[in-house]
Amino acid sequence: MDVASARSISSHPPFYGNPICSSQSSLIRISRDKVCCFGRISNGMVSFSTSPHAVPGGKSLGQARGKGVQWCTRSLRWGPYRFHDKKSHSSSELARTITVRSDLLLSGAATPESSYPEPEIKLSSRLRGICFCVVAGISAIFLIVLMIVGHPFVLLFDRYRRKFHHFIAKIWASISVYPFYKINIEGLENLPSSDTAAVYVSNHQSFLDIYTLLSLGKSFKFISKTGIFVIPIIGWAMSMMGVVPLKRMDTRSQLDCLKRCMELLKKGASVFFFPEGTRSKDGRLGPFKKGAFTVAAKTGVPVVPITLMGTGKIMPTGSEGILNHGSVRVIIHKPIHGSKADVLCNEARSKIAESMDLLS
């Protein structure tokens, strides 16, 4: 087995000349009989490809094990260490792929024990996910009654902040998450007073981010997709809390949303943004959009960055039906003041990114 950098081989396509990450991506070349494979490591896994034209007489590679790499015949389907030739009866197929652990390359000596199956969703995680939905649903049914009863008084005495509704939402979030995961909060002293308007921003990793942030007990208005407002009970509660609706990919709706946020801030209410715009699929911090910081700059209110860690591992994006074991860490950073949206955006993102790097 020969290990070479991507630049040390010139006979392969240009694709291999640009590793995804210099510390985790490299090129491996394996020669077996007259078959030459090239592969690329990314995120702990490496993919190999080989041309079927290199196989003598059109024969399949067969199954062989050598130095921890498992080759499989064409008749096998996709698996953690297998490949499947989708056109098994065509000799014009360009490439086939297998996957092995990247530590085979890093250690220099591969063993059969080095390979492991892809992680599977445990039954306990599925059961925890079902229990979480049941607890959240049942508690919401009872607590929505309190919101409905108190809503006329909220509109009469606290139309913009709506502290009573946010207090009910805090109770609901706490009941929902308490049996399943622990929340560790740092920097509570950095939170502005309840009467101080501010723009809160945070990274977005999971559906659980909302529950975690509601448990802080602050009366800030989230920005939410309009489709969620039609969901019974949850949508009703969001409307009564004053959550700001937004239609994605609709320029007019985006402008209306920003105008509404500016009106709320001028009336003393706080707003909350996820500047990434969507949940991260790999836990990494994405680029920030400037809408939240433009609102803060124009209204003169402080920006409060918040770092969330752990929610994405407990309930990964796209797997809202499961709930893994774990804990969540919340770091509330000191408020940032400024009149330039670019400066506010860069500073807020730097603080969140720095704390994520320290905790990862």
CSV table of N, CA, C and O in Angstrom, one decimal, residues 166-248:
chain,number,residue,atom,x,y,z
A,166,HIS,N,-44.2,34.2,27.2
A,166,HIS,CA,-42.9,33.6,27.2
A,166,HIS,C,-42.6,32.8,28.5
A,166,HIS,O,-41.8,31.9,28.4
A,167,PHE,N,-43.2,33.3,29.6
A,167,PHE,CA,-43.1,32.5,30.8
A,167,PHE,C,-43.7,31.1,30.6
A,167,PHE,O,-43.1,30.1,31.1
A,168,ILE,N,-44.9,31.0,30.0
A,168,ILE,CA,-45.5,29.8,29.7
A,168,ILE,C,-44.7,28.9,28.8
A,168,ILE,O,-44.5,27.7,29.0
A,169,ALA,N,-44.1,29.6,27.8
A,169,ALA,CA,-43.2,28.9,26.9
A,169,ALA,C,-42.0,28.3,27.6
A,169,ALA,O,-41.5,27.2,27.2
A,170,LYS,N,-41.4,29.0,28.5
A,170,LYS,CA,-40.3,28.5,29.3
A,170,LYS,C,-40.7,27.3,30.1
A,170,LYS,O,-39.9,26.3,30.2
A,171,ILE,N,-41.9,27.3,30.7
A,171,ILE,CA,-42.3,26.2,31.5
A,171,ILE,C,-42.5,25.0,30.5
A,171,ILE,O,-42.0,23.8,30.9
A,172,TRP,N,-43.0,25.2,29.4
A,172,TRP,CA,-43.2,24.1,28.4
A,172,TRP,C,-41.9,23.5,27.9
A,172,TRP,O,-41.7,22.3,27.9
A,173,ALA,N,-40.9,24.4,27.6
A,173,ALA,CA,-39.6,23.9,27.2
A,173,ALA,C,-38.9,23.1,28.3
A,173,ALA,O,-38.3,22.1,28.0
A,174,SER,N,-39.0,23.6,29.5
A,174,SER,CA,-38.3,23.0,30.6
A,174,SER,C,-38.9,21.6,30.9
A,174,SER,O,-38.2,20.6,31.2
A,175,ILE,N,-40.2,21.5,30.9
A,175,ILE,CA,-40.9,20.2,31.1
A,175,ILE,C,-40.5,19.2,30.0
A,175,ILE,O,-40.3,18.0,30.2
A,176,SER,N,-40.4,19.7,28.7
A,176,SER,CA,-40.1,18.9,27.6
A,176,SER,C,-38.7,18.3,27.6
A,176,SER,O,-38.4,17.1,27.3
A,177,VAL,N,-37.7,19.1,28.0
A,177,VAL,CA,-36.3,18.7,27.9
A,177,VAL,C,-35.7,18.1,29.2
A,177,VAL,O,-34.8,17.3,29.2
A,178,TYR,N,-36.3,18.5,30.4
A,178,TYR,CA,-35.8,18.1,31.7
A,178,TYR,C,-35.6,16.6,31.8
A,178,TYR,O,-34.5,16.1,32.3
A,179,PRO,N,-36.5,15.7,31.4
A,179,PRO,CA,-36.3,14.3,31.5
A,179,PRO,C,-35.3,13.7,30.6
A,179,PRO,O,-34.8,12.5,30.8
A,180,PHE,N,-34.8,14.4,29.6
A,180,PHE,CA,-34.0,13.8,28.5
A,180,PHE,C,-32.6,14.4,28.4
A,180,PHE,O,-31.7,13.6,28.0
A,181,TYR,N,-32.4,15.6,28.7
A,181,TYR,CA,-31.0,16.1,28.6
A,181,TYR,C,-30.8,17.3,29.5
A,181,TYR,O,-31.8,18.0,29.8
A,182,LYS,N,-29.6,17.5,29.9
A,182,LYS,CA,-29.2,18.6,30.9
A,182,LYS,C,-28.7,19.8,30.1
A,182,LYS,O,-27.9,19.6,29.1
A,183,ILE,N,-29.1,21.0,30.5
A,183,ILE,CA,-28.6,22.2,29.9
A,183,ILE,C,-27.7,22.9,30.9
A,183,ILE,O,-28.0,23.3,32.0
A,184,ASN,N,-26.4,23.2,30.4
A,184,ASN,CA,-25.5,23.9,31.2
A,184,ASN,C,-25.3,25.3,30.6
A,184,ASN,O,-24.9,25.4,29.5
A,185,ILE,N,-25.6,26.3,31.4
A,185,ILE,CA,-25.6,27.7,30.9
A,185,ILE,C,-24.4,28.5,31.5
A,185,ILE,O,-24.3,28.5,32.8
A,186,GLU,N,-23.7,29.2,30.7
A,186,GLU,CA,-22.6,30.0,31.1
A,186,GLU,C,-22.8,31.4,30.7
A,186,GLU,O,-23.3,31.6,29.5
A,187,GLY,N,-22.5,32.4,31.5
A,187,GLY,CA,-22.6,33.8,31.1
A,187,GLY,C,-24.0,34.4,31.3
A,187,GLY,O,-24.3,35.4,30.6
A,188,LEU,N,-24.8,33.9,32.2
A,188,LEU,CA,-26.1,34.5,32.5
A,188,LEU,C,-26.0,36.0,32.8
A,188,LEU,O,-27.0,36.8,32.6
A,189,GLU,N,-24.9,36.4,33.4
A,189,GLU,CA,-24.7,37.8,33.8
A,189,GLU,C,-24.6,38.7,32.6
A,189,GLU,O,-24.8,39.9,32.7
A,190,ASN,N,-24.4,38.1,31.4
A,190,ASN,CA,-24.3,38.9,30.2
A,190,ASN,C,-25.6,39.2,29.5
A,190,ASN,O,-25.7,40.0,28.6
A,191,LEU,N,-26.7,38.6,30.0
A,191,LEU,CA,-28.0,38.8,29.5
A,191,LEU,C,-28.5,40.2,29.9
A,191,LEU,O,-28.4,40.6,31.1
A,192,PRO,N,-29.0,41.0,28.9
A,192,PRO,CA,-29.6,42.3,29.3
A,192,PRO,C,-30.8,42.1,30.1
A,192,PRO,O,-31.4,41.1,30.2
A,193,SER,N,-31.2,43.2,30.8
A,193,SER,CA,-32.4,43.1,31.6
A,193,SER,C,-33.6,42.9,30.7
A,193,SER,O,-33.6,43.1,29.5
A,194,SER,N,-34.7,42.4,31.3
A,194,SER,CA,-35.9,42.1,30.6
A,194,SER,C,-36.5,43.3,29.9
A,194,SER,O,-37.3,43.2,28.9
A,195,ASP,N,-36.2,44.5,30.4
A,195,ASP,CA,-36.8,45.7,29.8
A,195,ASP,C,-35.9,46.3,28.7
A,195,ASP,O,-36.2,47.4,28.2
A,196,THR,N,-34.7,45.7,28.5
A,196,THR,CA,-33.8,46.2,27.5
A,196,THR,C,-33.9,45.5,26.2
A,196,THR,O,-33.8,44.2,26.1
A,197,ALA,N,-34.2,46.2,25.1
A,197,ALA,CA,-34.3,45.6,23.8
A,197,ALA,C,-33.0,45.2,23.3
A,197,ALA,O,-32.0,45.9,23.4
A,198,ALA,N,-32.9,44.1,22.6
A,198,ALA,CA,-31.6,43.6,22.1
A,198,ALA,C,-31.9,42.6,20.9
A,198,ALA,O,-33.0,42.1,20.8
A,199,VAL,N,-30.9,42.5,20.1
A,199,VAL,CA,-30.9,41.5,19.0
A,199,VAL,C,-30.1,40.3,19.5
A,199,VAL,O,-28.9,40.4,19.7
A,200,TYR,N,-30.7,39.1,19.6
A,200,TYR,CA,-29.9,37.9,20.0
A,200,TYR,C,-29.6,37.1,18.8
A,200,TYR,O,-30.5,36.9,17.9
A,201,VAL,N,-28.4,36.6,18.7
A,201,VAL,CA,-28.1,35.7,17.5
A,201,VAL,C,-27.4,34.5,18.1
A,201,VAL,O,-26.7,34.5,19.1
A,202,SER,N,-27.5,33.4,17.3
A,202,SER,CA,-26.9,32.1,17.7
A,202,SER,C,-26.7,31.2,16.5
A,202,SER,O,-27.3,31.4,15.5
A,203,ASN,N,-25.7,30.3,16.7
A,203,ASN,CA,-25.6,29.2,15.7
A,203,ASN,C,-26.8,28.3,15.8
A,203,ASN,O,-27.5,28.2,16.8
A,204,HIS,N,-27.0,27.6,14.7
A,204,HIS,CA,-28.2,26.7,14.6
A,204,HIS,C,-27.8,25.3,14.2
A,204,HIS,O,-27.3,25.1,13.1
A,205,GLN,N,-28.0,24.4,15.2
A,205,GLN,CA,-27.6,23.0,14.9
A,205,GLN,C,-28.7,22.0,14.9
A,205,GLN,O,-28.6,20.9,14.3
A,206,SER,N,-29.9,22.3,15.6
A,206,SER,CA,-30.9,21.3,15.7
A,206,SER,C,-32.2,21.9,16.0
A,206,SER,O,-32.4,23.1,16.4
A,207,PHE,N,-33.2,21.0,15.9
A,207,PHE,CA,-34.6,21.4,16.3
A,207,PHE,C,-34.7,21.7,17.8
A,207,PHE,O,-35.5,22.5,18.2
A,208,LEU,N,-33.8,21.2,18.5
A,208,LEU,CA,-33.8,21.4,20.0
A,208,LEU,C,-33.3,22.7,20.4
A,208,LEU,O,-33.4,23.1,21.6
A,209,ASP,N,-32.7,23.5,19.5
A,209,ASP,CA,-32.2,24.8,19.8
A,209,ASP,C,-33.3,25.7,20.3
A,209,ASP,O,-33.1,26.5,21.3
A,210,ILE,N,-34.5,25.6,19.8
A,210,ILE,CA,-35.7,26.4,20.2
A,210,ILE,C,-36.0,26.1,21.7
A,210,ILE,O,-36.2,27.0,22.5
A,211,TYR,N,-36.1,24.8,22.0
A,211,TYR,CA,-36.4,24.4,23.4
A,211,TYR,C,-35.3,24.9,24.3
A,211,TYR,O,-35.6,25.4,25.4
A,212,THR,N,-34.1,24.8,23.9
A,212,THR,CA,-33.0,25.3,24.8
A,212,THR,C,-33.0,26.7,25.0
A,212,THR,O,-32.8,27.2,26.2
A,213,LEU,N,-33.3,27.5,24.0
A,213,LEU,CA,-33.3,29.0,24.1
A,213,LEU,C,-34.5,29.5,24.9
A,213,LEU,O,-34.5,30.4,25.7
A,214,LEU,N,-35.7,28.8,24.7
A,214,LEU,CA,-36.9,29.2,25.5
A,214,LEU,C,-36.7,29.0,27.0
A,214,LEU,O,-37.2,29.7,27.8
A,215,SER,N,-35.8,28.0,27.3
A,215,SER,CA,-35.6,27.7,28.7
A,215,SER,C,-34.8,28.9,29.4
A,215,SER,O,-34.7,28.9,30.7
A,216,LEU,N,-34.2,29.8,28.6
A,216,LEU,CA,-33.6,30.9,29.2
A,216,LEU,C,-34.6,31.9,29.9
A,216,LEU,O,-34.2,32.7,30.7
A,217,GLY,N,-35.8,31.9,29.4
A,217,GLY,CA,-36.8,32.7,30.0
A,217,GLY,C,-36.8,34.2,29.5
A,217,GLY,O,-37.5,35.0,30.1
A,218,LYS,N,-36.2,34.5,28.4
A,218,LYS,CA,-36.1,35.8,27.9
A,218,LYS,C,-37.3,36.0,26.9
A,218,LYS,O,-37.6,35.1,26.1
A,219,SER,N,-37.8,37.2,26.9
A,219,SER,CA,-38.9,37.6,26.0
A,219,SER,C,-38.5,38.1,24.6
A,219,SER,O,-38.7,39.2,24.3
A,220,PHE,N,-37.8,37.2,23.9
A,220,PHE,CA,-37.5,37.6,22.5
A,220,PHE,C,-38.3,36.9,21.5
A,220,PHE,O,-38.9,35.8,21.7
A,221,LYS,N,-38.5,37.6,20.3
A,221,LYS,CA,-39.3,37.1,19.3
A,221,LYS,C,-38.5,36.3,18.3
A,221,LYS,O,-37.5,36.9,17.7
A,222,PHE,N,-38.8,35.1,18.0
A,222,PHE,CA,-38.1,34.3,17.0
A,222,PHE,C,-38.6,34.7,15.6
A,222,PHE,O,-39.7,35.2,15.4
A,223,ILE,N,-37.8,34.3,14.6
A,223,ILE,CA,-38.2,34.4,13.2
A,223,ILE,C,-38.5,33.0,12.8
A,223,ILE,O,-37.7,32.1,12.9
A,224,SER,N,-39.7,32.8,12.2
A,224,SER,CA,-40.1,31.4,11.9
A,224,SER,C,-40.8,31.3,10.5
A,224,SER,O,-41.4,32.3,10.1
A,225,LYS,N,-40.6,30.2,9.9
A,225,LYS,CA,-41.3,29.9,8.6
A,225,LYS,C,-42.8,30.0,8.8
A,225,LYS,O,-43.4,29.5,9.7
A,226,THR,N,-43.5,30.5,7.7
A,226,THR,CA,-44.9,30.7,7.8
A,226,THR,C,-45.6,29.4,7.9
A,226,THR,O,-46.7,29.3,8.5
A,227,GLY,N,-45.0,28.3,7.3
A,227,GLY,CA,-45.7,27.0,7.3
A,227,GLY,C,-45.9,26.4,8.7
A,227,GLY,O,-46.8,25.6,8.9
A,228,ILE,N,-45.1,26.8,9.7
A,228,ILE,CA,-45.2,26.3,11.0
A,228,ILE,C,-46.4,26.9,11.8
A,228,ILE,O,-47.0,26.3,12.7
A,229,PHE,N,-46.9,28.0,11.3
A,229,PHE,CA,-48.0,28.7,12.0
A,229,PHE,C,-49.3,28.0,11.8
A,229,PHE,O,-50.2,28.2,12.6
A,230,VAL,N,-49.4,27.1,10.8
A,230,VAL,CA,-50.6,26.4,10.6
A,230,VAL,C,-50.7,25.1,11.4
A,230,VAL,O,-51.7,24.4,11.4
A,231,ILE,N,-49.6,24.7,12.1
A,231,ILE,CA,-49.6,23.5,13.0
A,231,ILE,C,-50.5,23.8,14.2
A,231,ILE,O,-50.3,24.8,14.9
A,232,PRO,N,-51.5,23.0,14.5
A,232,PRO,CA,-52.3,23.2,15.7
A,232,PRO,C,-51.5,23.2,16.9
A,232,PRO,O,-50.5,22.6,17.1
A,233,ILE,N,-52.0,24.0,17.9
A,233,ILE,CA,-51.4,24.2,19.2
A,233,ILE,C,-50.0,25.0,19.1
A,233,ILE,O,-49.9,26.1,19.6
A,234,ILE,N,-49.0,24.4,18.4
A,234,ILE,CA,-47.7,25.0,18.3
A,234,ILE,C,-47.9,26.3,17.5
A,234,ILE,O,-47.4,27.4,17.9
A,235,GLY,N,-48.6,26.3,16.4
A,235,GLY,CA,-48.8,27.5,15.6
A,235,GLY,C,-49.6,28.6,16.4
A,235,GLY,O,-49.3,29.8,16.3
A,236,TRP,N,-50.6,28.1,17.1
A,236,TRP,CA,-51.4,29.1,17.9
A,236,TRP,C,-50.5,29.7,18.9
A,236,TRP,O,-50.6,31.0,19.1
A,237,ALA,N,-49.7,29.0,19.6
A,237,ALA,CA,-48.9,29.5,20.7
A,237,ALA,C,-47.9,30.5,20.1
A,237,ALA,O,-47.6,31.6,20.6
A,238,MET,N,-47.3,30.2,18.9
A,238,MET,CA,-46.4,31.1,18.2
A,238,MET,C,-47.0,32.4,17.9
A,238,MET,O,-46.4,33.5,18.0
A,239,SER,N,-48.3,32.4,17.4
A,239,SER,CA,-49.0,33.6,17.1
A,239,SER,C,-49.2,34.4,18.3
A,239,SER,O,-49.1,35.7,18.2
A,240,MET,N,-49.6,33.8,19.4
A,240,MET,CA,-49.9,34.6,20.6
A,240,MET,C,-48.6,35.1,21.2
A,240,MET,O,-48.6,36.2,21.8
A,241,MET,N,-47.5,34.5,21.0
A,241,MET,CA,-46.2,35.0,21.5
A,241,MET,C,-45.6,36.1,20.7
A,241,MET,O,-44.7,36.8,21.1
A,242,GLY,N,-46.2,36.3,19.5
A,242,GLY,CA,-45.7,37.4,18.6
A,242,GLY,C,-44.5,37.0,17.8
A,242,GLY,O,-43.7,37.8,17.4
A,243,VAL,N,-44.4,35.7,17.5
A,243,VAL,CA,-43.3,35.2,16.6
A,243,VAL,C,-43.4,35.8,15.2
A,243,VAL,O,-44.6,35.9,14.7
A,244,VAL,N,-42.4,36.3,14.6
A,244,VAL,CA,-42.4,37.0,13.3
A,244,VAL,C,-42.4,36.0,12.2
A,244,VAL,O,-41.4,35.2,12.1
A,245,PRO,N,-43.4,36.0,11.3
A,245,PRO,CA,-43.4,35.0,10.2
A,245,PRO,C,-42.5,35.4,9.1
A,245,PRO,O,-42.2,36.6,8.9
A,246,LEU,N,-42.0,34.5,8.3
A,246,LEU,CA,-41.1,34.7,7.2
A,246,LEU,C,-41.3,33.7,6.1
A,246,LEU,O,-41.3,32.5,6.4
A,247,LYS,N,-41.4,34.1,4.9
A,247,LYS,CA,-41.5,33.2,3.7
A,247,LYS,C,-40.1,33.2,3.1
A,247,LYS,O,-39.6,34.2,2.6
A,248,ARG,N,-39.5,32.0,3.1
A,248,ARG,CA,-38.2,31.9,2.6
A,248,ARG,C,-38.2,32.1,1.1
A,248,ARG,O,-39.2,31.8,0.4
